[in-house]
Amino acid sequence: MSTAVSKELRREVLEANLRIPRAGLATLTWGNVSGVDRAAGVFVIKPSGVTYDVLTEEDLVVVSLADGSVVEGRLRPSTDTETHRSLYLAFPSIGGVTHTHSTHAVAFAQARRPIPVLGTTHADTFNGPVPVTDALTPEQCATDYEYNTGQVIVDLLDRDDIRAREVPGALVAHHGPFTWGSDATASLEHAVICEAVAEMALRTLALGPVAPPQHLLDRHYTRKHGPDAYYGNASPA
């Protein structure tokens, strides 16, 4: 058992990862959760390619925040490790990160459309649309793809830690959702909520044009970004 991080952090990260398939957020092994220990300068993440039904605490990989090297673990860390690391380095408030390929959130990501705020369920967690990044360039895809995936999220949020706390998630264009929170558990809960509000939004939009709920619009947000800001770049009509 690792001595680099606490048993409690390992247990939390394991349980958050095991909740991914229970919540219907991933097919095969397409999802991962990590949790950070900033005092130790490391984070714990799911290994690559290991199915959830056999995943154990001993399988989890401890990675250096400073350079992404494996500190402890016998398996290869998730292919998304560099994306997680980018988010931890950019946003001090983040204590956990979740990535999934949940169906409805991915639909918005593939269409390159933010998930709009259409009701209280969304507004209770996300103070604004769940935003979508620019598409990665061919050069970004060819070299350091996972690191660059993190950077397009960082750029999308302007390295603004307050904004990252207010909207704890983003869609990577043509890829899928990344969510975060104060710890691994919170990041997974935000992934569950992100998928739920994406499904609700798709069903609502299928009924035809809708208007944003005026009583939910944050005055400071709309004053800065305009009255249609809660649609992201999706027109209300």
Short mmCIF file of C-alpha atoms in Angstrom, two decimals, residues 91-214:
data_model
loop_
_atom_site.label_atom_id
_atom_site.label_comp_id
_atom_site.label_asym_id
_atom_site.label_seq_id
_atom_site.Cartn_x
_atom_site.Cartn_y
_atom_site.Cartn_z
CA PHE A 91 -7.14 26.04 -10.53
CA PRO A 92 -6.09 25.90 -6.85
CA SER A 93 -9.64 25.24 -5.62
CA ILE A 94 -9.93 21.93 -7.47
CA GLY A 95 -9.53 18.86 -5.28
CA GLY A 96 -10.88 16.23 -7.66
CA VAL A 97 -11.48 15.74 -11.39
CA THR A 98 -13.82 13.39 -13.27
CA HIS A 99 -13.88 12.60 -16.98
CA THR A 100 -16.55 10.47 -18.67
CA HIS A 101 -18.06 9.85 -22.07
CA SER A 102 -21.64 10.07 -20.84
CA THR A 103 -24.04 10.00 -23.79
CA HIS A 104 -26.03 13.22 -23.53
CA ALA A 105 -23.15 15.46 -22.44
CA VAL A 106 -21.04 14.02 -25.27
CA ALA A 107 -23.84 14.88 -27.72
CA PHE A 108 -23.45 18.56 -26.80
CA ALA A 109 -19.65 18.26 -26.96
CA GLN A 110 -19.76 16.67 -30.41
CA ALA A 111 -22.15 19.36 -31.63
CA ARG A 112 -19.85 21.96 -30.04
CA ARG A 113 -22.76 23.50 -28.15
CA PRO A 114 -22.82 24.49 -24.48
CA ILE A 115 -25.45 22.94 -22.25
CA PRO A 116 -27.87 25.86 -21.70
CA VAL A 117 -29.47 26.79 -18.40
CA LEU A 118 -33.16 25.93 -18.83
CA GLY A 119 -34.23 25.20 -15.26
CA THR A 120 -33.47 25.09 -11.57
CA THR A 121 -31.82 21.66 -11.70
CA HIS A 122 -29.03 23.10 -13.85
CA ALA A 123 -28.82 26.43 -12.02
CA ASP A 124 -28.45 24.78 -8.61
CA THR A 125 -24.98 23.52 -9.62
CA PHE A 126 -23.80 25.48 -12.67
CA ASN A 127 -23.99 29.28 -12.58
CA GLY A 128 -24.23 29.55 -16.34
CA PRO A 129 -24.08 27.18 -19.30
CA VAL A 130 -21.69 24.27 -19.18
CA PRO A 131 -19.27 25.75 -21.73
CA VAL A 132 -17.63 24.04 -24.68
CA THR A 133 -14.02 24.52 -25.74
CA ASP A 134 -12.63 25.35 -29.12
CA ALA A 135 -11.67 22.32 -31.18
CA LEU A 136 -8.06 21.26 -30.79
CA THR A 137 -5.90 22.02 -33.79
CA PRO A 138 -4.26 19.20 -35.79
CA GLU A 139 -0.96 20.19 -34.20
CA GLN A 140 -2.44 19.98 -30.69
CA CYS A 141 -3.86 16.55 -31.48
CA ALA A 142 -0.61 15.28 -32.93
CA THR A 143 1.61 16.23 -30.00
CA ASP A 144 0.77 16.21 -26.26
CA TYR A 145 -2.92 15.66 -26.96
CA GLU A 146 -3.92 15.04 -23.33
CA TYR A 147 -1.97 18.04 -22.04
CA ASN A 148 -3.46 20.26 -24.74
CA THR A 149 -6.94 19.00 -23.85
CA GLY A 150 -6.39 20.40 -20.39
CA GLN A 151 -5.07 23.65 -21.79
CA VAL A 152 -8.12 24.32 -23.95
CA ILE A 153 -10.25 24.02 -20.80
CA VAL A 154 -7.89 26.33 -18.91
CA ASP A 155 -8.02 28.84 -21.76
CA LEU A 156 -11.80 28.57 -21.96
CA LEU A 157 -12.07 29.61 -18.30
CA ASP A 158 -9.34 32.26 -18.59
CA ARG A 159 -7.50 30.60 -15.68
CA ASP A 160 -10.22 32.11 -13.46
CA ASP A 161 -10.49 30.02 -10.30
CA ILE A 162 -13.71 31.77 -9.27
CA ARG A 163 -15.31 30.86 -12.59
CA ALA A 164 -14.11 27.27 -12.18
CA ARG A 165 -15.90 27.12 -8.82
CA GLU A 166 -19.11 28.65 -10.20
CA VAL A 167 -19.28 26.35 -13.24
CA PRO A 168 -17.51 23.13 -12.19
CA GLY A 169 -17.35 21.52 -15.59
CA ALA A 170 -16.68 21.97 -19.29
CA LEU A 171 -17.19 20.10 -22.53
CA VAL A 172 -14.16 19.45 -24.71
CA ALA A 173 -15.24 19.84 -28.33
CA HIS A 174 -15.73 16.50 -30.12
CA HIS A 175 -14.67 14.68 -26.94
CA GLY A 176 -16.72 14.90 -23.78
CA PRO A 177 -17.21 16.37 -20.31
CA PHE A 178 -14.66 17.06 -17.61
CA THR A 179 -16.01 18.04 -14.20
CA TRP A 180 -14.31 18.98 -10.97
CA GLY A 181 -14.99 19.85 -7.36
CA SER A 182 -13.54 20.28 -3.90
CA ASP A 183 -12.66 16.58 -3.80
CA ALA A 184 -13.00 13.42 -5.88
CA THR A 185 -16.53 12.74 -4.63
CA ALA A 186 -17.74 16.22 -5.54
CA SER A 187 -16.22 15.99 -9.01
CA LEU A 188 -18.08 12.71 -9.64
CA GLU A 189 -21.36 14.20 -8.37
CA HIS A 190 -20.91 17.11 -10.77
CA ALA A 191 -20.42 14.59 -13.60
CA VAL A 192 -23.70 12.92 -12.66
CA ILE A 193 -25.47 16.29 -12.62
CA CYS A 194 -23.85 17.37 -15.89
CA GLU A 195 -25.18 14.28 -17.64
CA ALA A 196 -28.64 14.69 -16.10
CA VAL A 197 -29.03 18.33 -17.14
CA ALA A 198 -27.68 17.53 -20.62
CA GLU A 199 -30.40 14.91 -21.06
CA MET A 200 -33.05 17.31 -19.72
CA ALA A 201 -31.85 20.06 -22.06
CA LEU A 202 -31.92 17.79 -25.11
CA ARG A 203 -35.46 16.67 -24.31
CA THR A 204 -36.57 20.26 -23.69
CA LEU A 205 -35.00 21.60 -26.88
CA ALA A 206 -36.63 18.77 -28.84
CA LEU A 207 -40.00 20.34 -28.04
CA GLY A 208 -39.05 23.50 -29.93
CA PRO A 209 -37.64 26.97 -29.16
CA VAL A 210 -37.60 27.87 -25.48
CA ALA A 211 -36.93 31.05 -23.50
CA PRO A 212 -34.48 31.15 -20.57
CA PRO A 213 -36.01 31.18 -17.07
CA GLN A 214 -35.71 34.86 -16.16
#
